[in-house]
Structure formats: C-alpha cells, structure tokens
Amino acid sequence: MAFDIEMIKQVYATMSERVDAARKITGKPLTLAEKILYSHLWDGTPTKAFTRGKDYVDFAPDRIACQDATAQMALLQFMQAGKAKVAVPTTVHCDHLIQAKSGAFEDLKHANSTSSEVFNFLESVSNKYGIGFWKPGAGIIHQVVLENYAFPGGMMIGTDSHTVNAGGLGMVAIGVGGADAVDVMAGMAWELKFPKLIGVKLIGKLSGWTAPKDVILKVAEILTVKGGTGAIVEYFGPGATAMSCTGKGTICNMGAEIGATTSTFGYDESMERYLRATDREDVADEANKIKEYLTADAEVYANPELYFDQVIEINLSELGPLLNGPFTPDLSTPVGKEMAEKAAANDWPMQVEWGLIGSCTNSSYEDLSRAASIAQQALDKGLKTKAEFGINPGSEQVRYTAERDGILAVFEKLDAKIFTNACGPCIGQWARYSDPKNAPKNSIVHSFNRNFAKRADGNPNTHAFVASPEITAAIAIAGRLDFNPMTDTLINENGEEVMLDEPTGWELPPKGFEVKDNGYLAPKEDGSDVVVSVDENSERLQLLAPFEPIGKSIKNAKLLIKAFGKCTTDHISMAGPWLRFRGHLDNIANNTLIGAVNAFNQKTNFVKNQLTGEYDAVPAVQRAYKAAGIKTVVVGDHNYGEGSSREHAAMQPRFLGVAAVIVKSFARIHETNLKKQGMLGLTFANEADYDLIQEDDTINFLDLNEFAPDKQLSVEFVHADGIKDVIKLNHTYNQAQIEWFNEGSALNLIKVQNAK
Ligand code: MIC
Ligand code: SF4
C-alpha cells in the first residue's frame, strides 16, 4: 500500500472539478502542467486565468521531500517557526553525506560514525515534527520518492533541484530552497511565478544503444543550461508513451540542467506498471478512475503549437547516443568520430579512467540491468575493462533486487566498486585522491546529471562526460572517450577482435522488487516529548539567529567581487568537503564564493580588500568589511546561481553582510533564495553596465526607500577616480517579497504573523 493514500484520494477527489473550472476560465484545452497547477491553487477552485511568465500564484503542494545536506538548514529554520507538526506529508532522506571510498559496507559505517551528530539531529527533528525519515543507506532521495511517494497529477516541492525527477510519474515536482519548504511545512501557501510551457514531442522509438538519457542530453544541447528557465517542459507523443517510467524520470531529472522549473509526462501504462510493481496498486487504481485528468487534453497534443510557448520535436528513431561535457551538461557530442575530433581539437584526455553508474538520474533497476548486459559481454567475450567501474544503486530496494537477480555480481566480477545507495561521487563525496587540487588531468564518464569542474572528485583537471548507463559501461570497458560501440571493435585477451552487442535489460524486475530493510523510520504520532538538542560547541550544527533587516539605506557599500563567467551554486557554496558544515552557518560561510572567478584578475578566491588594498580570500575580505560595519555588493554574469537549490548560497553571503547581488540574470531557485533571506537580488537593466563596475567601487543605492514592484532601482557606482556611473537595475520583487526584505527574511515575517 502507498504512503498517504488518503491524501492522494483527496487530491483526486477535487481534481476533475478544478480542472473543468480552469478549462472554462481559460477558454481552451489544457496541458497536463496546467491541469496540475490549476488543481493545486491555494485558494481552491480556479476563478481566474493566470498569465504565464508573469503572475505570481499561491499554490498548495501535496508533499515535501528534503535531503540531508539541505534539510539541516530547512529544519533549523522550521524549528524557529513555532509549529508542533508539519502541515503536509514530509520526508527527510540521508544520502548526500556518505563518502564513496572503499565500498558500501565500510563507507556507510564510516558515514554513520563521522556524521552521527547530523543524522541523529535529522532523525530526532523528524520524529518530533511528524516527518518520515529515511536512514543513511536507504537510497537517493529522488529514487526513493519515485518508488514510494510520487503520484500522477500530484504537486510536490523538495529542497533539492532534482526533485523534478518525480515528473517521471506525472507529477509537477519542483526544487526549492529550504525557506520555501518551511513555508509549506508551516501550513502556508507556496508562491511561484506561473511558468511558461515548453512542449517536447517525441516521435519514433528508442532502440539499440539509444536511451532516455540521450533524449535529455539532446534537449540540453537544444535549450542550453538556461533555455528552460521559468518553464515547465511537458513531454508527449508516441516516443514518450513507449518509454519506461524510470526512463521518464531520467529525462525529467536532468531538466534541472536546462534550468527548467520542472518537467513532466502524462499518465500512461508505463506509469501504471511502475506503480503496481512498487506496491502501489491503490494509487494505480485511483489514477485510472480519473485518467483523462492526468494527461493533457487531446487537442493539445494534436496541435501543440497552439498551446505551448515553444515546441520541440525529436525523432527518437534518428537519435544516437551522446556524450555531454566536459564541465557543462549542455555541450553535446555524438559518440565516436565526432568525439574523436572534438577531443583532439580541445585536448580532452582520450583515455577514460572511470565509468560511474548511479546518481538520482540513472540508478533504477532498468538502468543497472541494461548496463550489466554490457558488462556481462566483457566477461563473455574475454575483454578486460580498461577503466574502473563504480556503481551507486538508487535505493536499497533496487540494490537488494539487483543483488538477488545477479546484476551486481556481474559488475563485481569486473572488480567494480559497489558504493552505498547514495549520491557519492555525484556530489564530490568521492575519496578518489588524497590531494585533489594537484591531481592529474584525466577523463571520466558517468551517468549523472552535473559535470561542473571539480564536481565529482574535487580535481579541477577531471574532464567529466555525461552519458547513459549503457554507454558509460561500454566506454569504461573500451577505456576510450571516442569509442563507438555501434561500429568499433575491441581486442580481447586472446587477441581477437570483438564487438559489443546492443544492450538489453528489464524495465521492471521479472521476479518483482524485494527488500528486507528499506531504511524507513516512521515518526511518532505525538512527538511533543521528543527533545532536539544541538551542542553549543558543535562544528556541524548551529541554531540560527534571525537576520537583522538590511534596511533601506545602503550607502558607501563596497564591491566584494565581480564574478566572471559561470558562477553556479557550486562556485558560491562548494559541496564536497564542505557538505559537513551544511548545518553550521558560521563555519560554512568560510567557503563563500571561493570558487567564483574574480573578473579583475581571473583568479578564484583572491579579491581586493578596499580597506587595506591587500588581496585575500573572499570570506576573509567579507568578514573584514563586516567587522568594519560596511555593507557589500556582489556582481555577476548570466544565470548566476545556476545548479543546485542549496540556500546556503544565499544565507552565507547574507550572514556575512552582503546586501545585494547584482547580475545579468539569475537562475530561478537562487533568485528566490536571495529574496527569502531578505537580500536584494537585482539585474542590470542594461547588461553592458556590467562592464562599468570597477574593482575599487563604492556603491550607493539612491532610491531604495521607494522600493516597489515593477519599479527600477538606481544605484551609483563611485569609481576610484571619483567618476560616478548611475546604473538602473531591474527586479522581480512583488509586494509580499518586499516585506521579506523589510523584515529581514521571510522567516522573520512568518514569526511576526504567528505572533499575531
Ligand atoms: C546537487 O546535485 O547539486 C545537490 C547537492 O543535490 C543539490 C542540493 C544541495 O546543494 O544540497 C541540488 O541539486 O539542489
Ligand atoms: Fe544526489 Fe547527485 Fe542527485 Fe544531487 S544530483 S541528489 S547529489 S545524486
């Protein structure tokens, strides 16, 4: 039986009435995304049509999921909200804080001892406030959610950008910062700008070496890392219905890499099969009763150009396997000859040292079985694998079943390392080197979603390429980046030329899923007597103190850094070794912007302290300004804050005294995170003004006392030579968000409202 089936039934009970009302009001057939959005309005049955890309709308999500690295800050904030229990079903998943080093058994033991303080904290907070807790080793948040909680037509938010994975089961699932999740946990509405809609029509059929992963690698090439910003991507067409549910999950998952708000697919038989296979007959039965409400109206898919803001068509029969990378997930190259040319021209190391299979994107039973079919051939055909294999199963249920069915044994025969059911190398939790900064240049291939510099192993010289699990396996066996399994031969141990056959696998385990201990702990019915303690001397956890409002007088502020080029949340608040401080704001603040490139000297973590004229690390310079009572400004380029949902990237600068972040454009979640923490997130009205900002600038906000929706702000940059430039800045704050700024943070406002 499914978790929270009563909640699901309630959602379905009102769905038809709400969708019918929305159809009437908008006067047109509806996409699936619109059906889900309009049936989850905070105010209930729709009474007005919203303008896409413009109107802020209050929604009522059905559930929330948090992972250990973001849950700490989210729950520390929730604890301040003064509530006895979470208002909607919520779960916490321990997956990010587990290192991949020796293999699952040892690594999990190690994590349980080194991070016990954090795990115990999360467990006791969960127990107290009615939150379901998934222990370390239970699996990666998004696989566990897909297997247990996602349901067609539902809406969820999660404190992780890959929450979107649940679109594979027909949800609108959106990644948010912890403060957004806290609103919903506290029983308030969740606000989102009504998204634009991109339709992706999949015609033809996947076959041979091409996998669902290649669909999203192709979409990433077409739309780039920011092409999906502010939009929901809805996939449809014969190619979509023919694909497995977990394959759909893969596609939705990596929608985060194109900046999409989320991605989704209409309810179909693959979803029904998956629900039944994962012990949720009840959900499948309920969904079948309102089937037509769980997919778009037929007219929409027949004439998509009329109903979506943009339509892309991909013919799966013509799509071949791709490798995306290095250093960005949208740089796409077909396997084989083209890769050979590109790698040579760009000096990418041709030899591949590791093939990693796993992450929330591609760690389903189907993924492991298809990759294992390639690995098995290495054994059968006498091939010695050239690269090493690392495997992270997505959940204990997948791992247990894959072990039972002999899938893991195939990899083990190739000396693969089977790591914990956790994020591991996907988030820099890979103890690959003792000194990653000085590690050699090399290439790796993985089935993950992100490949920013240093992401997997901390080594800036690691060139990481993203591929499907089956291509990852083939390339790991061949050990060459330019290997094309469809045309190239390999020499086996007897000196014979052999070829790899096309992958085969199972969409779902033929003998069904099985698991002994899935790692779930239900919370107490009444948690009021549970005591959550945080040691004052802890270096891992620190209770939060409310932020003081920044105030409307920002004068004589200093430029902290003008960031050059890509500045993702990994650059602003690095993961890897810093994950250990995710519950301690003061300690993690010591990594603030250390990965951002200073536009004036092209160096990282080396900025001028205007008070002394000396260069120093960004956090040190910022702390010096803070000590002197001086506010600061960060300047950045396009898509600033791309990547993760981590609100640390906003809370740390806020904590250290940065007042405003001024950029050419923002990634959605990061912009909201800045607003929630009571900061200014602003964009240049004229992008070229970025070039006017100089290293010694002093900054005066001229009209912040008139801060109002849809009204530009004027800011004066006084350069070292006394010359001034007055620059116009845009913002997207609505009145409620301006209140967050006025109060110091959204959380401060909740407290004020609770006190009334
Ligand atoms: C990631 O993939 O970058 C993460 C780690 O899962 C993040 C969340 C985080 O920073 O904790 C994400 O994608 O939101
Ligand atoms: Fe974990 Fe990687 Fe997925 Fe993020 S992208 S949730 S780090 S597996």
mmCIF file with all atom_site columns, C-alpha atoms in Angstrom, residues 58-124:
data_model
loop_
_atom_site.group_PDB
_atom_site.id
_atom_site.type_symbol
_atom_site.label_atom_id
_atom_site.label_alt_id
_atom_site.label_comp_id
_atom_site.label_asym_id
_atom_site.label_entity_id
_atom_site.label_seq_id
_atom_site.pdbx_PDB_ins_code
_atom_site.Cartn_x
_atom_site.Cartn_y
_atom_site.Cartn_z
_atom_site.occupancy
_atom_site.B_iso_or_equiv
_atom_site.pdbx_formal_charge
_atom_site.auth_seq_id
_atom_site.auth_comp_id
_atom_site.auth_asym_id
_atom_site.auth_atom_id
_atom_site.pdbx_PDB_model_num
ATOM 1  C CA . ASP A 1 58  ? -0.021 30.807 -4.464 1.00 0.00 ? 58  ASP A CA 1
ATOM 2  C CA . PHE A 1 59  ? -0.011 27.024 -4.629 1.00 0.00 ? 59  PHE A CA 1
ATOM 3  C CA . ALA A 1 60  ? -0.754 24.228 -2.167 1.00 0.00 ? 60  ALA A CA 1
ATOM 4  C CA . PRO A 1 61  ? 1.760  21.423 -2.780 1.00 0.00 ? 61  PRO A CA 1
ATOM 5  C CA . ASP A 1 62  ? 0.777  17.929 -1.637 1.00 0.00 ? 62  ASP A CA 1
ATOM 6  C CA . ARG A 1 63  ? 4.090  16.931 -0.122 1.00 0.00 ? 63  ARG A CA 1
ATOM 7  C CA . ILE A 1 64  ? 7.705  17.842 0.598  1.00 0.00 ? 64  ILE A CA 1
ATOM 8  C CA . ALA A 1 65  ? 10.996 15.956 0.425  1.00 0.00 ? 65  ALA A CA 1
ATOM 9  C CA . CYS A 1 66  ? 14.320 17.104 1.879  1.00 0.00 ? 66  CYS A CA 1
ATOM 10 C CA . GLN A 1 67  ? 17.782 15.584 1.684  1.00 0.00 ? 67  GLN A CA 1
ATOM 11 C CA . ASP A 1 68  ? 20.331 15.614 4.489  1.00 0.00 ? 68  ASP A CA 1
ATOM 12 C CA . ALA A 1 69  ? 22.540 18.375 3.076  1.00 0.00 ? 69  ALA A CA 1
ATOM 13 C CA . THR A 1 70  ? 19.685 20.860 2.711  1.00 0.00 ? 70  THR A CA 1
ATOM 14 C CA . ALA A 1 71  ? 17.324 19.504 5.389  1.00 0.00 ? 71  ALA A CA 1
ATOM 15 C CA . GLN A 1 72  ? 19.600 20.696 8.166  1.00 0.00 ? 72  GLN A CA 1
ATOM 16 C CA . MET A 1 73  ? 19.138 24.350 7.278  1.00 0.00 ? 73  MET A CA 1
ATOM 17 C CA . ALA A 1 74  ? 15.484 23.848 6.321  1.00 0.00 ? 74  ALA A CA 1
ATOM 18 C CA . LEU A 1 75  ? 14.680 22.185 9.635  1.00 0.00 ? 75  LEU A CA 1
ATOM 19 C CA . LEU A 1 76  ? 16.744 24.645 11.662 1.00 0.00 ? 76  LEU A CA 1
ATOM 20 C CA . GLN A 1 77  ? 14.529 27.318 10.123 1.00 0.00 ? 77  GLN A CA 1
ATOM 21 C CA . PHE A 1 78  ? 11.334 25.305 10.629 1.00 0.00 ? 78  PHE A CA 1
ATOM 22 C CA . MET A 1 79  ? 12.193 24.915 14.310 1.00 0.00 ? 79  MET A CA 1
ATOM 23 C CA . GLN A 1 80  ? 12.010 28.702 14.571 1.00 0.00 ? 80  GLN A CA 1
ATOM 24 C CA . ALA A 1 81  ? 8.543  28.839 13.041 1.00 0.00 ? 81  ALA A CA 1
ATOM 25 C CA . GLY A 1 82  ? 6.842  27.730 16.245 1.00 0.00 ? 82  GLY A CA 1
ATOM 26 C CA . LYS A 1 83  ? 4.764  24.836 14.864 1.00 0.00 ? 83  LYS A CA 1
ATOM 27 C CA . ALA A 1 84  ? 4.145  21.455 16.529 1.00 0.00 ? 84  ALA A CA 1
ATOM 28 C CA . LYS A 1 85  ? 3.967  19.386 13.334 1.00 0.00 ? 85  LYS A CA 1
ATOM 29 C CA . VAL A 1 86  ? 4.493  19.750 9.615  1.00 0.00 ? 86  VAL A CA 1
ATOM 30 C CA . ALA A 1 87  ? 1.328  20.731 7.781  1.00 0.00 ? 87  ALA A CA 1
ATOM 31 C CA . VAL A 1 88  ? 1.808  18.418 4.773  1.00 0.00 ? 88  VAL A CA 1
ATOM 32 C CA . PRO A 1 89  ? 3.436  14.967 4.476  1.00 0.00 ? 89  PRO A CA 1
ATOM 33 C CA . THR A 1 90  ? 7.204  15.479 4.540  1.00 0.00 ? 90  THR A CA 1
ATOM 34 C CA . THR A 1 91  ? 10.209 13.188 4.353  1.00 0.00 ? 91  THR A CA 1
ATOM 35 C CA . VAL A 1 92  ? 13.926 13.516 5.034  1.00 0.00 ? 92  VAL A CA 1
ATOM 36 C CA . HIS A 1 93  ? 16.464 11.379 3.180  1.00 0.00 ? 93  HIS A CA 1
ATOM 37 C CA . CYS A 1 94  ? 20.069 10.793 4.236  1.00 0.00 ? 94  CYS A CA 1
ATOM 38 C CA . ASP A 1 95  ? 22.035 10.427 1.007  1.00 0.00 ? 95  ASP A CA 1
ATOM 39 C CA . HIS A 1 96  ? 24.469 13.293 0.429  1.00 0.00 ? 96  HIS A CA 1
ATOM 40 C CA . LEU A 1 97  ? 26.717 12.887 3.449  1.00 0.00 ? 97  LEU A CA 1
ATOM 41 C CA . ILE A 1 98  ? 28.082 9.450  2.620  1.00 0.00 ? 98  ILE A CA 1
ATOM 42 C CA . GLN A 1 99  ? 31.500 9.214  1.076  1.00 0.00 ? 99  GLN A CA 1
ATOM 43 C CA . ALA A 1 100 ? 32.344 6.770  -1.673 1.00 0.00 ? 100 ALA A CA 1
ATOM 44 C CA . LYS A 1 101 ? 35.705 5.217  -0.974 1.00 0.00 ? 101 LYS A CA 1
ATOM 45 C CA . SER A 1 102 ? 36.079 1.550  -0.172 1.00 0.00 ? 102 SER A CA 1
ATOM 46 C CA . GLY A 1 103 ? 32.619 0.185  -0.924 1.00 0.00 ? 103 GLY A CA 1
ATOM 47 C CA . ALA A 1 104 ? 29.157 0.253  0.603  1.00 0.00 ? 104 ALA A CA 1
ATOM 48 C CA . PHE A 1 105 ? 29.770 -1.635 3.838  1.00 0.00 ? 105 PHE A CA 1
ATOM 49 C CA . GLU A 1 106 ? 32.821 0.285  5.021  1.00 0.00 ? 106 GLU A CA 1
ATOM 50 C CA . ASP A 1 107 ? 31.656 3.637  3.648  1.00 0.00 ? 107 ASP A CA 1
ATOM 51 C CA . LEU A 1 108 ? 28.284 3.510  5.354  1.00 0.00 ? 108 LEU A CA 1
ATOM 52 C CA . LYS A 1 109 ? 29.895 2.558  8.642  1.00 0.00 ? 109 LYS A CA 1
ATOM 53 C CA . HIS A 1 110 ? 32.260 5.476  8.282  1.00 0.00 ? 110 HIS A CA 1
ATOM 54 C CA . ALA A 1 111 ? 29.448 7.930  7.467  1.00 0.00 ? 111 ALA A CA 1
ATOM 55 C CA . ASN A 1 112 ? 27.400 6.699  10.391 1.00 0.00 ? 112 ASN A CA 1
ATOM 56 C CA . SER A 1 113 ? 30.267 7.427  12.719 1.00 0.00 ? 113 SER A CA 1
ATOM 57 C CA . THR A 1 114 ? 31.534 10.719 11.246 1.00 0.00 ? 114 THR A CA 1
ATOM 58 C CA . SER A 1 115 ? 28.106 12.250 10.648 1.00 0.00 ? 115 SER A CA 1
ATOM 59 C CA . SER A 1 116 ? 26.200 10.666 13.515 1.00 0.00 ? 116 SER A CA 1
ATOM 60 C CA . GLU A 1 117 ? 25.571 14.053 15.085 1.00 0.00 ? 117 GLU A CA 1
ATOM 61 C CA . VAL A 1 118 ? 23.831 15.299 11.941 1.00 0.00 ? 118 VAL A CA 1
ATOM 62 C CA . PHE A 1 119 ? 21.912 12.091 11.287 1.00 0.00 ? 119 PHE A CA 1
ATOM 63 C CA . ASN A 1 120 ? 20.730 11.993 14.910 1.00 0.00 ? 120 ASN A CA 1
ATOM 64 C CA . PHE A 1 121 ? 19.649 15.602 14.689 1.00 0.00 ? 121 PHE A CA 1
ATOM 65 C CA . LEU A 1 122 ? 17.670 14.958 11.492 1.00 0.00 ? 122 LEU A CA 1
ATOM 66 C CA . GLU A 1 123 ? 16.144 11.819 12.956 1.00 0.00 ? 123 GLU A CA 1
ATOM 67 C CA . SER A 1 124 ? 15.025 13.498 16.151 1.00 0.00 ? 124 SER A CA 1
#
